[in-house]
Coordinates of C-alpha atoms and ligand atoms in Angstrom, one line a residue:
M1 CA 42.2 87.4 -119.9
S2 CA 41.3 88.3 -116.3
Q3 CA 41.1 92.0 -115.6
I4 CA 41.5 91.5 -111.9
R5 CA 45.0 90.8 -110.6
R6 CA 46.4 90.4 -107.1
L7 CA 48.4 93.3 -106.0
D8 CA 52.1 92.9 -105.3
P9 CA 52.4 92.4 -101.5
V10 CA 54.7 95.4 -101.2
V11 CA 52.1 97.6 -102.8
A12 CA 49.3 96.0 -100.7
D13 CA 51.4 96.8 -97.6
Q14 CA 51.9 100.4 -98.7
I15 CA 48.1 100.8 -99.2
A16 CA 47.4 99.3 -95.8
A17 CA 50.1 101.5 -94.2
G18 CA 48.2 104.6 -95.5
E19 CA 45.4 103.8 -93.1
V20 CA 47.7 103.9 -90.0
V21 CA 50.5 106.2 -91.0
E22 CA 49.1 109.4 -92.2
R23 CA 51.9 111.7 -91.0
P24 CA 54.9 111.7 -88.6
A25 CA 52.6 112.3 -85.6
S26 CA 50.7 109.1 -86.3
I27 CA 54.0 107.2 -86.0
V28 CA 54.9 109.0 -82.8
K29 CA 51.5 108.0 -81.4
E30 CA 51.9 104.3 -82.3
L31 CA 55.5 104.1 -80.9
I32 CA 54.6 105.8 -77.6
E33 CA 51.6 103.5 -77.3
N34 CA 53.8 100.5 -77.8
S35 CA 56.2 101.7 -75.1
L36 CA 53.3 102.3 -72.7
D37 CA 52.0 98.8 -73.4
A38 CA 55.4 97.5 -72.6
G39 CA 55.2 99.1 -69.2
A40 CA 57.8 101.8 -69.8
T41 CA 58.3 104.5 -67.1
R42 CA 60.4 106.6 -69.2
I43 CA 60.0 107.5 -72.9
D44 CA 62.4 109.7 -74.9
I45 CA 61.3 111.0 -78.2
A46 CA 63.6 112.7 -80.7
V47 CA 62.6 113.9 -84.1
E48 CA 64.3 115.8 -87.0
D49 CA 62.6 118.1 -89.5
G50 CA 59.1 117.7 -88.2
G51 CA 59.6 113.9 -88.1
V52 CA 60.0 113.5 -91.8
R53 CA 63.8 112.9 -91.6
T54 CA 63.8 110.8 -88.4
I55 CA 61.7 109.8 -85.5
A56 CA 63.3 107.9 -82.6
V57 CA 61.5 106.6 -79.6
L58 CA 63.4 105.1 -76.7
D59 CA 61.8 103.3 -73.8
N60 CA 62.8 101.3 -70.7
G61 CA 59.9 98.9 -71.1
A62 CA 59.8 95.0 -71.2
G63 CA 61.8 94.8 -74.5
I64 CA 61.4 92.4 -77.4
A65 CA 63.1 88.9 -77.5
H66 CA 65.6 88.3 -80.3
E67 CA 63.5 85.7 -82.0
D68 CA 60.4 88.0 -81.9
L69 CA 62.1 90.9 -83.7
P70 CA 61.1 89.8 -87.3
L71 CA 57.6 89.2 -86.1
A72 CA 57.3 92.6 -84.5
V73 CA 57.5 94.1 -88.0
A74 CA 55.4 91.5 -89.7
R75 CA 51.8 92.4 -90.5
H76 CA 49.1 90.9 -88.2
A77 CA 51.7 89.7 -85.7
T78 CA 51.0 90.8 -82.1
S79 CA 51.7 89.7 -78.5
K80 CA 48.6 91.5 -77.3
I81 CA 45.7 89.3 -78.4
Q82 CA 45.3 85.7 -79.6
A83 CA 41.8 85.0 -80.5
A84 CA 38.7 86.8 -81.8
E85 CA 37.1 86.9 -78.3
D86 CA 40.1 88.9 -77.1
L87 CA 39.0 91.8 -79.3
A88 CA 36.0 92.2 -77.0
C89 CA 38.0 93.1 -74.0
V90 CA 41.1 94.9 -75.1
A91 CA 43.0 96.8 -72.3
T92 CA 46.2 97.5 -74.2
M93 CA 46.6 100.4 -76.6
G94 CA 47.6 98.2 -79.4
F95 CA 46.0 95.0 -80.5
R96 CA 46.0 94.8 -84.3
G97 CA 49.7 93.9 -84.8
E98 CA 50.0 96.2 -87.8
A99 CA 51.5 99.5 -86.6
L100 CA 55.2 98.6 -86.9
A101 CA 54.5 96.7 -90.2
S102 CA 52.8 99.8 -91.6
V103 CA 55.7 102.1 -90.5
A104 CA 58.2 99.6 -92.0
A105 CA 56.4 99.6 -95.3
V106 CA 56.9 103.3 -95.9
S107 CA 60.2 104.1 -94.2
K108 CA 63.6 102.8 -93.2
L109 CA 63.1 101.3 -89.8
E110 CA 65.5 100.1 -87.1
I111 CA 64.4 98.5 -83.9
S112 CA 66.9 97.6 -81.2
S113 CA 65.8 95.9 -78.1
K114 CA 66.9 94.1 -75.0
P115 CA 64.4 92.3 -72.7
T116 CA 65.1 92.8 -69.0
N117 CA 66.6 89.3 -68.4
A118 CA 68.3 88.8 -71.8
P119 CA 72.1 88.8 -71.8
S120 CA 72.3 91.1 -74.8
G121 CA 70.3 93.1 -77.2
W122 CA 69.6 92.7 -80.9
S123 CA 68.6 95.1 -83.6
I124 CA 66.9 94.6 -86.9
R125 CA 66.8 96.9 -89.9
V126 CA 63.9 97.0 -92.4
E127 CA 63.6 99.1 -95.6
G128 CA 60.3 99.5 -97.4
G129 CA 59.1 96.3 -95.7
H130 CA 62.2 94.2 -96.5
E131 CA 64.5 93.0 -93.7
V132 CA 68.1 94.2 -94.6
Q133 CA 70.1 93.5 -91.4
S134 CA 69.9 91.8 -88.0
R135 CA 72.8 92.1 -85.5
P136 CA 73.6 92.0 -81.8
T137 CA 73.9 95.3 -80.1
G138 CA 75.1 96.4 -76.7
R139 CA 72.4 98.4 -75.0
A140 CA 70.4 98.8 -71.7
A141 CA 67.1 97.0 -71.2
G142 CA 64.2 98.4 -73.2
T143 CA 63.5 99.2 -76.8
S144 CA 64.3 101.9 -79.3
V145 CA 62.7 102.4 -82.6
E146 CA 64.2 104.7 -85.3
V147 CA 62.2 105.7 -88.3
A148 CA 64.1 107.5 -91.1
D149 CA 63.1 108.9 -94.5
L150 CA 59.4 108.6 -94.0
F151 CA 57.5 108.0 -97.3
F152 CA 60.8 107.6 -99.2
N153 CA 59.0 105.0 -101.4
T154 CA 55.6 106.7 -101.6
P155 CA 56.4 110.2 -102.9
A156 CA 52.8 111.1 -103.4
R157 CA 52.2 110.7 -99.7
R158 CA 55.2 112.8 -98.9
R159 CA 53.8 115.7 -100.9
F160 CA 50.8 115.9 -98.7
L161 CA 52.8 116.6 -95.6
K162 CA 52.5 120.1 -94.2
T163 CA 55.3 122.5 -93.1
T164 CA 57.9 121.3 -90.6
R165 CA 56.3 123.5 -88.0
S166 CA 52.9 122.2 -88.5
E167 CA 54.0 118.5 -88.4
L168 CA 56.0 119.3 -85.3
N169 CA 53.0 120.9 -83.7
R170 CA 51.0 117.7 -84.2
I171 CA 53.8 115.6 -82.7
T172 CA 54.0 117.9 -79.7
E173 CA 50.2 117.7 -79.3
I174 CA 50.0 113.9 -79.5
T175 CA 52.9 113.6 -77.0
R176 CA 51.1 115.8 -74.6
V177 CA 47.8 113.9 -75.0
L178 CA 49.5 110.6 -74.2
A179 CA 51.6 112.1 -71.4
L180 CA 48.4 113.6 -69.8
G181 CA 46.9 110.1 -69.8
N182 CA 50.0 108.5 -68.3
P183 CA 51.4 110.9 -65.7
L184 CA 53.5 108.2 -64.0
C185 CA 55.7 107.9 -67.1
G186 CA 58.4 110.5 -67.7
F187 CA 58.6 111.9 -71.2
T188 CA 61.1 114.0 -73.1
L189 CA 60.7 115.4 -76.6
R190 CA 63.5 116.8 -78.7
H191 CA 63.4 118.4 -82.1
N192 CA 66.6 118.9 -84.1
N193 CA 68.5 118.3 -80.9
R194 CA 66.6 121.0 -79.0
E195 CA 64.6 119.9 -76.0
L196 CA 60.9 120.9 -76.3
E197 CA 59.4 119.0 -73.4
R198 CA 60.6 117.4 -70.2
M199 CA 58.0 115.8 -68.0
S200 CA 59.2 113.9 -65.0
P201 CA 57.0 111.2 -63.5
A202 CA 54.2 113.1 -61.7
R203 CA 54.1 112.9 -57.9
T204 CA 50.5 114.3 -57.6
A205 CA 47.5 113.9 -59.8
D206 CA 47.5 117.6 -60.5
E207 CA 51.1 117.8 -61.6
R208 CA 50.9 116.6 -65.2
V209 CA 47.6 118.4 -65.8
A210 CA 49.2 121.6 -64.6
H211 CA 52.2 121.0 -66.9
V212 CA 50.0 120.5 -70.0
L213 CA 47.2 122.9 -69.3
G214 CA 48.7 125.4 -66.9
G215 CA 48.5 126.0 -63.1
D216 CA 45.6 128.4 -63.5
F217 CA 43.4 125.7 -65.1
V218 CA 44.2 123.3 -62.2
N219 CA 43.6 125.9 -59.5
E220 CA 40.2 126.8 -60.8
A221 CA 39.2 123.3 -62.2
I222 CA 36.4 121.3 -60.7
R223 CA 37.2 117.7 -59.8
V224 CA 34.8 115.2 -61.2
D225 CA 34.4 111.7 -59.7
M226 CA 31.1 110.0 -60.4
E227 CA 30.0 106.4 -60.7
R228 CA 26.9 104.8 -62.1
D229 CA 25.9 101.5 -63.7
G230 CA 29.4 100.2 -63.8
M231 CA 30.7 103.4 -65.4
R232 CA 33.0 105.8 -63.7
L233 CA 33.9 109.3 -64.9
W234 CA 36.6 111.2 -63.2
G235 CA 39.1 114.0 -63.9
W236 CA 39.1 117.8 -64.2
V237 CA 36.7 120.2 -65.8
G238 CA 37.4 123.9 -66.2
S239 CA 35.4 126.4 -64.3
P240 CA 32.9 128.3 -66.5
N241 CA 35.3 131.2 -66.4
F242 CA 38.1 129.2 -67.9
T243 CA 37.0 128.6 -71.4
R244 CA 38.6 128.5 -74.9
S245 CA 37.5 129.8 -78.3
N246 CA 37.8 126.2 -79.8
S247 CA 37.6 122.7 -78.5
S248 CA 41.4 122.0 -78.7
R249 CA 41.8 121.8 -75.0
Q250 CA 39.5 118.9 -74.4
F251 CA 41.1 115.6 -73.4
F252 CA 39.1 112.4 -73.1
Y253 CA 40.3 108.9 -72.3
V254 CA 38.2 105.7 -72.5
N255 CA 39.7 103.0 -70.4
G256 CA 42.9 104.9 -70.7
R257 CA 42.8 105.3 -74.5
A258 CA 43.0 108.8 -75.8
V259 CA 40.0 109.2 -78.1
Q260 CA 38.2 112.0 -79.9
D261 CA 34.6 111.8 -79.2
Y262 CA 31.9 114.0 -80.6
L263 CA 29.3 112.4 -78.3
V264 CA 31.3 113.3 -75.2
A265 CA 32.0 116.8 -76.4
H266 CA 28.3 117.3 -76.9
A267 CA 27.4 115.9 -73.5
V268 CA 29.9 118.1 -71.7
K269 CA 28.8 121.2 -73.6
Q270 CA 25.2 120.5 -72.6
A271 CA 26.3 120.4 -69.0
Y272 CA 27.8 123.9 -69.3
K273 CA 24.7 125.2 -70.9
D274 CA 23.7 128.6 -69.6
I275 CA 26.7 129.0 -67.3
M276 CA 29.2 129.5 -70.1
F277 CA 29.7 132.4 -72.4
H278 CA 28.1 131.8 -75.8
G279 CA 30.4 130.3 -78.5
R280 CA 33.1 129.4 -75.9
H281 CA 34.3 125.8 -75.3
P282 CA 34.9 124.2 -72.0
V283 CA 38.4 122.8 -71.1
F284 CA 38.5 119.3 -69.6
V285 CA 40.6 116.2 -68.9
L286 CA 38.2 113.4 -68.3
F287 CA 38.7 109.6 -67.9
L288 CA 35.8 107.3 -68.5
D289 CA 36.2 103.7 -67.2
L290 CA 33.7 101.1 -68.1
N291 CA 33.6 97.4 -68.7
A292 CA 35.7 96.7 -71.8
M293 CA 32.9 94.6 -73.1
D294 CA 30.7 97.7 -73.3
V295 CA 33.0 99.6 -75.7
D296 CA 34.3 98.6 -79.1
V297 CA 37.8 99.9 -79.7
N298 CA 38.2 98.4 -83.1
V299 CA 36.2 100.9 -85.2
H300 CA 38.8 103.4 -86.5
P301 CA 42.0 102.9 -88.5
T302 CA 44.0 104.9 -86.0
K303 CA 42.2 103.6 -83.0
S304 CA 41.3 107.2 -82.1
E305 CA 37.5 106.6 -81.9
V306 CA 35.4 104.1 -80.0
R307 CA 31.8 102.9 -80.1
Y308 CA 29.8 102.3 -77.0
R309 CA 27.3 99.5 -76.6
N310 CA 24.9 102.0 -74.9
S311 CA 25.8 105.4 -76.3
T312 CA 22.7 107.1 -75.0
G313 CA 23.5 105.8 -71.5
V314 CA 27.1 107.1 -71.8
H315 CA 26.0 110.5 -73.0
N316 CA 23.5 110.9 -70.2
F317 CA 25.9 109.7 -67.6
I318 CA 28.6 112.2 -68.7
M319 CA 26.2 115.1 -69.0
S320 CA 24.6 114.5 -65.6
S321 CA 28.0 113.9 -63.9
I322 CA 29.4 117.1 -65.2
Y323 CA 26.2 119.0 -64.5
R324 CA 26.3 117.9 -60.9
S325 CA 30.0 118.6 -60.5
L326 CA 29.7 122.1 -61.9
R327 CA 26.9 123.0 -59.7
T328 CA 28.0 121.7 -56.3
D329 CA 29.3 124.9 -54.8
P330 CA 28.3 126.5 -51.6
T331 CA 25.8 128.8 -53.1
D332 CA 24.1 126.0 -55.0
P333 CA 21.8 123.7 -53.0
D334 CA 21.3 121.5 -56.0
R335 CA 17.8 122.5 -56.4
H336 CA 17.7 122.2 -60.2
V337 CA 19.0 118.7 -60.5
S338 CA 16.2 116.6 -61.8
A339 CA 15.9 113.0 -60.5
D340 CA 17.2 111.4 -63.7
M341 CA 20.4 113.5 -63.3
L342 CA 21.3 112.1 -60.0
T343 CA 24.4 110.0 -59.9
T344 CA 26.1 108.5 -56.9
P345 CA 29.4 110.2 -56.1
T346 CA 31.9 107.5 -55.4
T347 CA 32.8 106.7 -51.9
G348 CA 35.9 105.2 -50.2
A349 CA 37.7 102.4 -51.9
T350 CA 35.1 101.0 -54.2
A351 CA 37.3 101.8 -57.3
T352 CA 35.2 100.0 -59.9
S353 CA 37.2 97.4 -61.5
S354 CA 35.8 97.5 -65.0
L355 CA 39.4 98.0 -65.9
L356 CA 40.4 95.0 -64.0
S357 CA 37.8 92.8 -65.6
A358 CA 39.0 94.1 -68.9
T359 CA 42.5 93.0 -68.1
V360 CA 41.7 89.6 -66.8
R361 CA 42.2 87.9 -70.2
Q362 CA 45.1 89.9 -71.2
T363 CA 46.8 89.2 -67.9
T364 CA 47.4 85.7 -69.2
L365 CA 49.1 87.3 -72.2
G366 CA 51.4 89.2 -69.9
F367 CA 49.9 92.7 -70.3
D368 CA 48.6 93.3 -66.8
E369 CA 51.6 95.5 -66.1
S370 CA 51.2 98.0 -68.9
T371 CA 52.0 101.6 -67.9
N372 CA 48.5 102.5 -68.7
T373 CA 47.0 100.1 -66.2
R374 CA 49.3 101.0 -63.4
T375 CA 48.9 104.7 -64.0
R376 CA 45.2 104.6 -64.0
W377 CA 45.0 102.9 -60.6
W378 CA 47.4 105.4 -59.2
L379 CA 45.9 108.5 -60.8
R380 CA 42.3 107.6 -59.9
E381 CA 43.2 107.1 -56.3
A382 CA 45.3 110.3 -56.2
V383 CA 42.4 112.3 -57.7
R384 CA 40.1 110.9 -55.1
T385 CA 42.4 111.6 -52.2
E386 CA 43.0 115.1 -53.4
H387 CA 39.3 115.6 -54.2
D388 CA 38.1 114.1 -50.9
V389 CA 40.2 116.6 -49.0
Q390 CA 38.5 119.4 -50.8
T391 CA 35.0 118.0 -50.4
T392 CA 35.5 117.5 -46.7
Q393 CA 36.7 121.1 -46.3
L394 CA 33.8 122.4 -48.3
N395 CA 31.2 120.5 -46.3
D396 CA 32.8 121.4 -43.0
E397 CA 32.6 125.0 -43.9
L398 CA 29.0 124.8 -44.9
E399 CA 28.0 123.0 -41.8
N400 CA 30.2 124.8 -39.3
P401 CA 31.0 128.2 -40.6
P402 CA 34.3 129.4 -39.2
A403 CA 33.7 131.1 -35.9
T404 CA 35.4 134.2 -37.2
R405 CA 32.9 134.7 -40.0
V406 CA 30.7 137.6 -39.2
L407 CA 29.7 139.0 -42.6
P408 CA 27.6 137.1 -45.2
P409 CA 29.7 135.5 -48.0
L410 CA 29.1 138.3 -50.5
G411 CA 29.4 140.9 -47.7
T412 CA 27.5 144.1 -47.0
A413 CA 27.1 146.8 -49.6
L414 CA 29.3 149.9 -49.3
G415 CA 28.0 151.8 -52.3
Q416 CA 27.8 151.9 -56.1
L417 CA 30.5 152.6 -58.6
K418 CA 29.8 154.4 -61.9
G419 CA 26.2 153.1 -62.0
A420 CA 27.5 149.6 -62.9
Y421 CA 29.1 147.9 -59.9
I422 CA 28.1 147.3 -56.3
L423 CA 31.0 147.4 -53.9
A424 CA 30.7 145.3 -50.8
E425 CA 32.8 144.3 -47.8
N426 CA 33.0 140.7 -46.7
D427 CA 35.3 138.9 -44.2
D428 CA 38.1 138.5 -46.8
G429 CA 38.1 141.9 -48.2
L430 CA 36.4 143.7 -51.2
V431 CA 33.6 142.2 -53.4
V432 CA 32.8 143.9 -56.7
V433 CA 29.5 142.9 -58.3
D434 CA 28.3 143.6 -61.8
M435 CA 24.8 144.5 -60.8
H436 CA 23.1 143.9 -64.2
A437 CA 24.8 140.5 -64.7
A438 CA 24.0 139.4 -61.2
H439 CA 20.4 140.5 -61.3
E440 CA 20.0 138.8 -64.7
R441 CA 21.2 135.5 -63.2
V442 CA 18.9 135.9 -60.1
L443 CA 15.9 136.6 -62.3
Y444 CA 16.7 133.8 -64.8
E445 CA 16.9 131.2 -62.1
E446 CA 13.7 132.5 -60.5
L447 CA 11.9 132.2 -63.9
K448 CA 13.3 128.8 -64.5
S449 CA 12.2 127.5 -61.2
Y450 CA 8.8 129.0 -61.7
S451 CA 8.4 127.7 -65.2
S452 CA 9.7 124.2 -64.4
K453 CA 6.5 123.7 -62.5
N454 CA 4.4 124.8 -65.4
E455 CA 6.6 124.1 -68.4
L456 CA 4.7 121.1 -69.6
A457 CA 1.6 123.3 -70.0
R458 CA 0.7 122.6 -73.6
Q459 CA -1.2 124.8 -75.9
R460 CA -3.5 123.4 -78.6
L461 CA -2.8 125.0 -82.0
L462 CA -5.8 126.7 -83.5
I463 CA -5.1 125.1 -86.8
P464 CA -2.9 122.0 -86.6
E465 CA 0.3 122.5 -88.5
T466 CA 1.1 120.0 -91.2
L467 CA 4.8 119.7 -91.8
D468 CA 6.6 117.8 -94.6
V469 CA 9.5 116.3 -92.8
G470 CA 10.5 113.4 -95.2
A471 CA 9.8 109.7 -94.9
Q472 CA 12.6 109.0 -92.3
D473 CA 11.5 111.7 -89.9
A474 CA 7.8 110.9 -90.4
E475 CA 8.6 107.3 -89.3
L476 CA 10.5 108.5 -86.4
V477 CA 7.6 110.7 -85.2
E478 CA 5.4 107.6 -85.3
E479 CA 7.9 105.6 -83.4
L480 CA 8.7 108.2 -80.7
A481 CA 5.2 109.7 -80.2
E482 CA 5.5 108.9 -76.5
S483 CA 8.8 110.6 -75.9
L484 CA 7.6 113.6 -77.9
L485 CA 4.6 113.9 -75.7
Q486 CA 6.8 113.9 -72.6
I487 CA 8.5 117.0 -73.8
G488 CA 5.2 118.7 -74.7
L489 CA 4.8 117.9 -78.4
V490 CA 1.6 116.3 -79.6
V491 CA 2.4 115.2 -83.1
E492 CA 1.2 112.4 -85.3
R493 CA 1.9 111.0 -88.7
A494 CA -0.3 112.4 -91.4
G495 CA 1.1 110.8 -94.6
P496 CA 4.2 109.0 -96.0
T497 CA 6.3 112.1 -95.6
T498 CA 4.1 114.4 -93.5
V499 CA 3.3 114.9 -89.8
K500 CA 0.6 116.9 -88.0
L501 CA 1.6 119.0 -85.0
R502 CA -1.4 119.5 -82.7
E503 CA 0.0 120.8 -79.4
V504 CA 3.2 122.5 -78.4
P505 CA 4.6 123.9 -75.1
A506 CA 2.7 127.2 -74.4
L507 CA 5.9 129.3 -74.2
L508 CA 7.0 128.2 -77.7
L509 CA 3.9 129.0 -79.6
T510 CA 5.7 131.8 -81.5
S511 CA 8.7 129.7 -82.4
D512 CA 9.4 128.3 -85.9
L513 CA 7.7 125.0 -85.3
S514 CA 9.2 123.1 -88.2
V515 CA 12.7 124.0 -87.2
L516 CA 11.9 123.1 -83.6
L517 CA 10.5 119.7 -84.6
S518 CA 13.4 118.8 -86.8
D519 CA 16.0 119.8 -84.1
V520 CA 14.1 117.6 -81.6
L521 CA 14.1 114.7 -84.0
D522 CA 17.8 115.1 -84.9
D523 CA 18.6 115.0 -81.2
L524 CA 16.5 112.0 -80.5
R525 CA 18.0 110.1 -83.4
E526 CA 21.6 110.9 -82.4
H527 CA 21.5 111.1 -78.6
G528 CA 18.3 109.3 -77.7
R529 CA 17.1 112.4 -75.9
S530 CA 16.4 116.0 -76.8
D531 CA 16.9 119.1 -74.9
A532 CA 15.9 121.3 -77.8
I533 CA 12.6 122.3 -76.1
E534 CA 14.2 123.0 -72.8
T535 CA 17.0 125.0 -74.5
R536 CA 14.4 127.1 -76.3
H537 CA 12.5 127.6 -73.1
H538 CA 15.6 128.7 -71.3
H539 CA 16.5 131.0 -74.2
I540 CA 13.2 132.8 -73.9
L541 CA 13.5 133.0 -70.1
A542 CA 17.0 134.3 -70.5
T543 CA 15.8 137.1 -72.8
M544 CA 13.1 137.9 -70.3
A545 CA 15.6 138.0 -67.5
C546 CA 18.0 140.2 -69.5
H547 CA 15.2 142.7 -70.4
N548 CA 14.0 143.0 -66.8
A549 CA 17.4 143.1 -65.0
I550 CA 18.5 146.4 -63.5
R551 CA 20.0 148.7 -66.1
F552 CA 23.2 150.5 -66.2
N553 CA 23.1 153.8 -64.3
R554 CA 20.1 152.9 -62.2
R555 CA 20.7 154.2 -58.7
L556 CA 20.2 151.6 -56.0
T557 CA 19.7 152.2 -52.2
L558 CA 22.0 150.3 -49.9
D559 CA 19.0 148.1 -48.9
E560 CA 18.3 147.2 -52.5
M561 CA 22.0 146.3 -53.0
N562 CA 22.0 144.1 -49.9
E563 CA 18.9 142.4 -51.1
L564 CA 20.5 141.5 -54.4
L565 CA 23.6 140.2 -52.6
R566 CA 21.5 138.0 -50.3
K567 CA 19.5 136.7 -53.3
M568 CA 22.8 135.9 -55.2
E569 CA 23.9 133.8 -52.2
V570 CA 21.0 131.4 -52.6
T571 CA 20.9 131.4 -56.4
P572 CA 22.3 128.5 -58.3
N573 CA 25.2 129.4 -60.7
A574 CA 25.3 132.9 -59.2
G575 CA 29.0 133.2 -60.2
Q576 CA 28.1 133.7 -63.9
C577 CA 25.4 135.6 -65.7
N578 CA 23.4 133.5 -68.1
H579 CA 25.7 134.5 -70.9
G580 CA 28.6 133.1 -68.9
R581 CA 30.2 136.4 -67.8
P582 CA 31.3 136.5 -64.2
T583 CA 28.9 138.3 -61.9
F584 CA 31.3 139.1 -59.1
R585 CA 35.0 139.1 -58.2
T586 CA 36.7 139.4 -54.8
Q587 CA 39.8 141.1 -53.9
S588 CA 41.1 139.9 -50.6
L589 CA 42.7 142.2 -48.0
S590 CA 46.1 140.5 -48.6
D591 CA 45.7 141.2 -52.4
L592 CA 45.1 144.8 -51.6
D593 CA 48.0 144.9 -49.1
H594 CA 50.1 143.5 -51.8
I595 CA 49.0 146.2 -54.3
F596 CA 49.8 148.9 -51.8
L597 CA 53.1 147.2 -50.7
R598 CA 51.9 147.1 -47.1
G599 CA 54.0 145.0 -44.7
Q600 CA 56.8 144.4 -47.3
Ligands
ATP1 N1 58.4 99.4 -77.5 C1 58.1 98.1 -77.4 N2 58.5 97.3 -76.3 C2 58.2 96.0 -76.3 N3 57.5 95.4 -77.3 C3 57.2 96.1 -78.4 C4 57.4 97.4 -78.5 N4 57.0 97.9 -79.7 C5 56.4 96.8 -80.3 N5 56.5 95.7 -79.5 C6 56.1 94.3 -79.8 O1 55.9 94.3 -81.2 C7 54.5 93.8 -81.5 C8 54.0 94.5 -82.8 O2 53.9 95.9 -82.5 P1 52.8 96.7 -83.3 O3 52.7 98.1 -82.8 O4 53.0 96.5 -84.8 O5 51.4 95.9 -83.0 P2 50.5 96.0 -81.7 O6 51.0 97.0 -80.8 O7 50.5 94.6 -81.2 O8 49.1 96.3 -82.3 P3 48.7 97.7 -83.1 O9 49.0 97.5 -84.5 O10 47.3 97.9 -82.8 O11 49.6 98.8 -82.5 C9 53.7 94.2 -80.3 O12 52.6 93.3 -80.1 C10 54.8 94.0 -79.2 O13 54.8 92.6 -78.8
MG2 MG1 51.3 99.0 -81.4

């Protein structure tokens, strides 16, 4: 007798549901995304007991026709794509037609909906995948989905849920992630009848970001808006002084879809290299728009990861865009941007329509008006307008310094405090400079600029070093000999698993060469480029700078202090030492007046 039997469809559905519905927050995500796809401008979410008892999501979107209700909860039934080719250019959040079916398989589900022009609404109830009731219902246009008793028929799954608090945290988090990407839509979130979030549709691009990440982040954030090769990156990145101890405040959207992306996190971190305190993580809200054909959204069960056709290109574009954006401040004439890092800042109304081309097909399916599409147009334009205003002001100031400005930006030195700080006066008020940190940055940038001219100087090893790197890496060495040479490594294959290192960059002679080589190979394999050599170079230069910078308690003359201030003004990244600590702070006269209650 056959040992292999077909599973009962109900069991098969429960297994499939496990992929999509891991916990209450996964349901909240799917329901909000459905509402956004339906063009909602208002979404109200109410959950009880961390979402395990009930989850209800109400929207004012396009609604579902009466005859479509049973299909909405059927597996592989969707209104968002029709044919296999459509998968190559998805612009809606959903496309698989399985989210509601999965939720229905492991809960008691009720959907009630009224399309805008329908005379009345209908509701349908499904328990563990079986339809139990369908009836007319009086309601306003839009859709509400209520999920009760999650995992009532899969107790094993239920046992894996965490505490109410922890499930609720995840729900709050995913709501914020989606709200941040869709600021034109209003959101409310209630738990056990208590309101936790209320976000009205945003009127400015900054408003939603400020709501989620705080006003301080927005005030200090640097706006990014770069375009190259049909890709556009825009959004907010935190100043190097606004960092976190983990990467939880990093929000990234690809064609409007919130995704978690290791590649992007790595690229951004690289861009902050040596202007951020060691072990800290940057905060960012970034949107990448590219042709939908160049990104595969169908790679992850919960659609929270994507794959790029040219991942190296995306990595480099993101890194160079952020690098540029972080370093365009008045004290940075961009000297250290190498040619391959140059990207063209966007101008005027070019607004790349990668998104538009993505929606062309889906327009025919009626999804041109999803909330996400509209929002992105608005948000992108708003960011640019707000951003342009700032850029113009910045340039104006650089080219035509205000007539009233008589002192240099970092002022003239008044004296030294406790052997650690320089006090200076500028047009705005008081400048306090950490003299060791500031000198360290000045020296470091000088060393970098000097060594960039000589950094490819290679040194032949007296005795070539044979390294056993394994077959895979040995092959890679053979394949990438040219790229390795470009970063100063002369290395060749010596045997099935061994390679011979003949020359290395002079400054790295004393490094552990086998670790160096394997780091370089790892990078090349994963990201198509390696900064391991440059990073090590910079590390050595940073140590040299630190050891040679003025020490605590060293008395400086006023002339020496002024010389340091003038050097800082022309040094890139002078606002942070190379460990990422701030080098100076200003206290304006009005701040001081405020402290001393003058004029109040
Ligand atoms: N809030 C809603 N407003 C209007 N239509 C909806 C809503 N929720 C679901 N639908 C309709 O029900 C269909 C099935 O939804 P479901 O979430 O299961 O699949 P999907 O969104 O098409 O794809 P995916 O499984 O990737 O989410 C959708 O294609 C859509 O037509
Ligand atoms: Mg969906």
